[in-house]
C-alpha cells in the first residue's frame, strides 16, 4: 500500500532521529524497528483520517523472541503476523495517561510540533523504557507483578495470560504454579470458549516439559 502524503511527511521528519538510535524505518509495517539480541524494539505510527483532521497513535514496545516463539503456538494469531507480534506494546497517550490519547493534527505546523513532542518523549523516557523492558526479568515484572489487574503494557488481556505464564516459566518464577490457576480463572471469565481453555492447558503442559536446550 503506497504511503499517504501525511505518512511521507511524518517519516521524513522522524527518520533521521530514530536512525541516529539505530531504528530502521519499515514503511510497509508503519514502524521504526531496532533488532536486538533477544528480539526487537519498535515504534508503530498509526494514522487515521477524518476530513482535514489526522489522528496519530504512537505505540512503542518490544518483542522477546523466546517468549513469542512459545506463546504464538497457542494463540489464534494469523501465521503471517506471528513474526511481527510484540510481547508488550503501549501508546504514548496511554503511558502518559492523557485524554484524548491520540495526537490531533490539522496543519503542517501542528505536525511539526507533534514530531517534536514524539522526539522529546523518546529522549526523556521512551528509549530507556523499552531498552530495559526487553529482558525476561523485566517482562516478568511488567506482566506478572500484579496478575490480578489488567496489564497496561498489553492490549489483549487474554494474550497477557499466555505470555505472562510463558515468561514466568522461562524465569523459573516461584509464582509459576499459582499463576497457572490465576490466569486459567481469568480466561474462564473472559471467554466461555472451550477452545480457549484447551489451548491454555496445552501451553501449561508444554511449559511444564519445556527445556531451552
GROMACS .gro file of C-alpha atoms in nm:
model
  213
    1UNK     CA    1   0.000   0.000   0.000
    2UNK     CA    2   0.151   0.337  -0.102
    3UNK     CA    3   0.228   0.594   0.162
    4UNK     CA    4  -0.014   0.880   0.216
    5UNK     CA    5   0.122   1.236   0.196
    6UNK     CA    6   0.085   1.260   0.573
    7UNK     CA    7   0.291   0.944   0.631
    8UNK     CA    8   0.557   1.068   0.390
    9UNK     CA    9   0.591   1.395   0.585
   10UNK     CA   10   0.583   1.214   0.918
   11UNK     CA   11   0.855   0.966   0.827
   12UNK     CA   12   1.070   1.236   0.667
   13UNK     CA   13   1.075   1.428   0.994
   14UNK     CA   14   1.124   1.131   1.228
   15UNK     CA   15   1.355   0.902   1.029
   16UNK     CA   16   1.679   1.098   1.095
   17UNK     CA   17   1.614   1.100   1.470
   18UNK     CA   18   1.526   0.732   1.501
   19UNK     CA   19   1.806   0.643   1.261
   20UNK     CA   20   2.057   0.801   1.500
   21UNK     CA   21   1.935   0.549   1.758
   22UNK     CA   22   1.964   0.252   1.519
   23UNK     CA   23   1.592   0.225   1.446
   24UNK     CA   24   1.521   0.140   1.082
   25UNK     CA   25   1.206   0.258   0.907
   26UNK     CA   26   0.986  -0.026   0.778
   27UNK     CA   27   0.715   0.172   0.597
   28UNK     CA   28   0.504  -0.130   0.495
   29UNK     CA   29   0.469  -0.213   0.866
   30UNK     CA   30   0.429   0.154   0.962
   31UNK     CA   31   0.705   0.137   1.219
   32UNK     CA   32   1.063   0.203   1.316
   33UNK     CA   33   1.239  -0.109   1.442
   34UNK     CA   34   1.567  -0.189   1.615
   35UNK     CA   35   1.681  -0.550   1.615
   36UNK     CA   36   1.828  -0.673   1.945
   37UNK     CA   37   1.991  -0.994   2.063
   38UNK     CA   38   1.659  -1.102   2.216
   39UNK     CA   39   1.414  -0.978   1.950
   40UNK     CA   40   1.336  -0.619   1.859
   41UNK     CA   41   1.225  -0.280   1.988
   42UNK     CA   42   0.977  -0.082   1.782
   43UNK     CA   43   0.772   0.233   1.744
   44UNK     CA   44   0.447   0.195   1.549
   45UNK     CA   45   0.280   0.500   1.394
   46UNK     CA   46  -0.089   0.454   1.310
   47UNK     CA   47  -0.280   0.733   1.138
   48UNK     CA   48  -0.649   0.769   1.054
   49UNK     CA   49  -0.811   1.046   0.855
   50UNK     CA   50  -1.129   1.240   0.919
   51UNK     CA   51  -1.167   1.519   0.666
   52UNK     CA   52  -0.896   1.779   0.737
   53UNK     CA   53  -0.802   1.610   1.065
   54UNK     CA   54  -0.548   1.331   1.107
   55UNK     CA   55  -0.539   1.127   1.428
   56UNK     CA   56  -0.198   0.979   1.505
   57UNK     CA   57  -0.145   0.700   1.755
   58UNK     CA   58   0.216   0.625   1.853
   59UNK     CA   59   0.276   0.287   2.014
   60UNK     CA   60   0.608   0.159   2.140
   61UNK     CA   61   0.720  -0.174   2.279
   62UNK     CA   62   0.932  -0.478   2.225
   63UNK     CA   63   0.932  -0.839   2.115
   64UNK     CA   64   1.115  -1.109   2.308
   65UNK     CA   65   1.173  -1.382   2.054
   66UNK     CA   66   1.194  -1.664   2.305
   67UNK     CA   67   0.859  -1.571   2.459
   68UNK     CA   68   0.684  -1.527   2.124
   69UNK     CA   69   0.819  -1.847   1.974
   70UNK     CA   70   0.644  -2.036   2.253
   71UNK     CA   71   0.330  -1.832   2.314
   72UNK     CA   72   0.234  -1.787   1.949
   73UNK     CA   73   0.195  -2.163   1.909
   74UNK     CA   74  -0.111  -2.147   2.133
   75UNK     CA   75  -0.260  -1.811   2.033
   76UNK     CA   76  -0.506  -1.750   1.746
   77UNK     CA   77  -0.270  -1.507   1.571
   78UNK     CA   78  -0.262  -1.549   1.194
   79UNK     CA   79   0.055  -1.727   1.091
   80UNK     CA   80   0.172  -1.442   0.866
   81UNK     CA   81   0.159  -1.196   1.158
   82UNK     CA   82   0.338  -1.408   1.417
   83UNK     CA   83   0.694  -1.291   1.330
   84UNK     CA   84   0.588  -0.930   1.392
   85UNK     CA   85   0.396  -0.982   1.717
   86UNK     CA   86   0.501  -0.761   2.006
   87UNK     CA   87   0.539  -0.902   2.355
   88UNK     CA   88   0.444  -0.569   2.511
   89UNK     CA   89   0.305  -0.258   2.346
   90UNK     CA   90   0.165   0.069   2.479
   91UNK     CA   91   0.081   0.406   2.326
   92UNK     CA   92   0.244   0.730   2.434
   93UNK     CA   93  -0.100   0.865   2.522
   94UNK     CA   94  -0.188   0.565   2.737
   95UNK     CA   95   0.152   0.568   2.907
   96UNK     CA   96   0.121   0.939   2.988
   97UNK     CA   97  -0.248   0.894   3.077
   98UNK     CA   98  -0.360   1.186   2.863
   99UNK     CA   99  -0.704   1.234   2.713
  100UNK     CA  100  -0.751   1.212   2.421
  101UNK     CA  101  -0.467   0.960   2.386
  102UNK     CA  102  -0.402   1.027   2.016
  103UNK     CA  103  -0.244   1.330   1.853
  104UNK     CA  104  -0.489   1.552   1.662
  105UNK     CA  105  -0.323   1.713   1.360
  106UNK     CA  106  -0.472   1.956   1.108
  107UNK     CA  107  -0.180   2.161   0.975
  108UNK     CA  108   0.189   2.124   0.886
  109UNK     CA  109   0.278   2.337   1.189
  110UNK     CA  110   0.085   2.101   1.416
  111UNK     CA  111   0.264   1.805   1.257
  112UNK     CA  112   0.599   1.973   1.325
  113UNK     CA  113   0.500   2.025   1.689
  114UNK     CA  114   0.382   1.666   1.728
  115UNK     CA  115   0.708   1.531   1.583
  116UNK     CA  116   0.898   1.746   1.834
  117UNK     CA  117   0.683   1.603   2.115
  118UNK     CA  118   0.746   1.247   1.998
  119UNK     CA  119   1.121   1.304   1.981
  120UNK     CA  120   1.126   1.462   2.327
  121UNK     CA  121   0.928   1.172   2.474
  122UNK     CA  122   1.172   0.912   2.345
  123UNK     CA  123   1.474   1.115   2.453
  124UNK     CA  124   1.340   1.160   2.805
  125UNK     CA  125   1.151   0.834   2.860
  126UNK     CA  126   1.070   0.606   2.569
  127UNK     CA  127   1.408   0.467   2.469
  128UNK     CA  128   1.510   0.390   2.826
  129UNK     CA  129   1.176   0.225   2.897
  130UNK     CA  130   1.181  -0.017   2.606
  131UNK     CA  131   1.554  -0.083   2.642
  132UNK     CA  132   1.507  -0.208   2.997
  133UNK     CA  133   1.178  -0.387   2.924
  134UNK     CA  134   1.314  -0.637   2.676
  135UNK     CA  135   1.472  -0.886   2.918
  136UNK     CA  136   1.281  -1.181   3.060
  137UNK     CA  137   1.327  -1.048   3.411
  138UNK     CA  138   1.178  -0.710   3.322
  139UNK     CA  139   0.891  -0.872   3.133
  140UNK     CA  140   0.816  -1.088   3.435
  141UNK     CA  141   0.768  -0.774   3.643
  142UNK     CA  142   0.560  -0.599   3.377
  143UNK     CA  143   0.330  -0.893   3.306
  144UNK     CA  144   0.320  -1.078   3.638
  145UNK     CA  145   0.381  -0.835   3.924
  146UNK     CA  146   0.008  -0.759   3.952
  147UNK     CA  147  -0.151  -1.061   3.782
  148UNK     CA  148  -0.497  -0.987   3.919
  149UNK     CA  149  -0.507  -0.648   3.747
  150UNK     CA  150  -0.514  -0.565   3.374
  151UNK     CA  151  -0.165  -0.502   3.237
  152UNK     CA  152  -0.141  -0.161   3.064
  153UNK     CA  153   0.150  -0.278   2.850
  154UNK     CA  154  -0.053  -0.529   2.652
  155UNK     CA  155  -0.376  -0.460   2.468
  156UNK     CA  156  -0.522  -0.810   2.468
  157UNK     CA  157  -0.556  -0.934   2.826
  158UNK     CA  158  -0.622  -1.287   2.702
  159UNK     CA  159  -0.282  -1.284   2.534
  160UNK     CA  160  -0.135  -1.146   2.856
  161UNK     CA  161  -0.229  -1.471   3.035
  162UNK     CA  162  -0.036  -1.680   2.780
  163UNK     CA  163   0.264  -1.452   2.761
  164UNK     CA  164   0.277  -1.386   3.135
  165UNK     CA  165   0.279  -1.758   3.211
  166UNK     CA  166   0.544  -1.820   2.943
  167UNK     CA  167   0.769  -1.553   3.095
  168UNK     CA  168   0.714  -1.695   3.445
  169UNK     CA  169   0.825  -2.036   3.320
  170UNK     CA  170   1.134  -1.902   3.142
  171UNK     CA  171   1.242  -1.706   3.450
  172UNK     CA  172   1.172  -2.004   3.679
  173UNK     CA  173   0.941  -1.784   3.882
  174UNK     CA  174   0.835  -1.910   4.223
  175UNK     CA  175   0.485  -1.792   4.129
  176UNK     CA  176   0.457  -2.015   3.821
  177UNK     CA  177   0.213  -2.267   3.969
  178UNK     CA  178  -0.009  -2.004   4.130
  179UNK     CA  179  -0.013  -1.809   3.802
  180UNK     CA  180  -0.146  -2.117   3.621
  181UNK     CA  181  -0.457  -2.116   3.838
  182UNK     CA  182  -0.496  -1.738   3.837
  183UNK     CA  183  -0.464  -1.698   3.460
  184UNK     CA  184  -0.681  -2.003   3.394
  185UNK     CA  185  -0.953  -1.843   3.607
  186UNK     CA  186  -0.916  -1.512   3.426
  187UNK     CA  187  -0.952  -1.681   3.089
  188UNK     CA  188  -1.268  -1.861   3.201
  189UNK     CA  189  -1.415  -1.524   3.299
  190UNK     CA  190  -1.308  -1.356   2.975
  191UNK     CA  191  -1.432  -1.628   2.743
  192UNK     CA  192  -1.663  -1.926   2.758
  193UNK     CA  193  -1.493  -2.071   2.452
  194UNK     CA  194  -1.387  -2.429   2.524
  195UNK     CA  195  -1.100  -2.395   2.276
  196UNK     CA  196  -0.952  -2.118   2.491
  197UNK     CA  197  -0.931  -2.343   2.796
  198UNK     CA  198  -0.791  -2.626   2.584
  199UNK     CA  199  -0.521  -2.406   2.429
  200UNK     CA  200  -0.418  -2.270   2.768
  201UNK     CA  201  -0.394  -2.620   2.912
  202UNK     CA  202  -0.182  -2.719   2.613
  203UNK     CA  203   0.051  -2.428   2.692
  204UNK     CA  204   0.070  -2.533   3.057
  205UNK     CA  205   0.165  -2.888   2.958
  206UNK     CA  206   0.422  -2.758   2.709
  207UNK     CA  207   0.586  -2.529   2.966
  208UNK     CA  208   0.598  -2.797   3.232
  209UNK     CA  209   0.809  -3.010   2.996
  210UNK     CA  210   0.997  -2.731   2.819
  211UNK     CA  211   1.375  -2.716   2.820
  212UNK     CA  212   1.561  -2.446   2.622
  213UNK     CA  213   1.833  -2.700   2.548
   0.00000   0.00000   0.00000
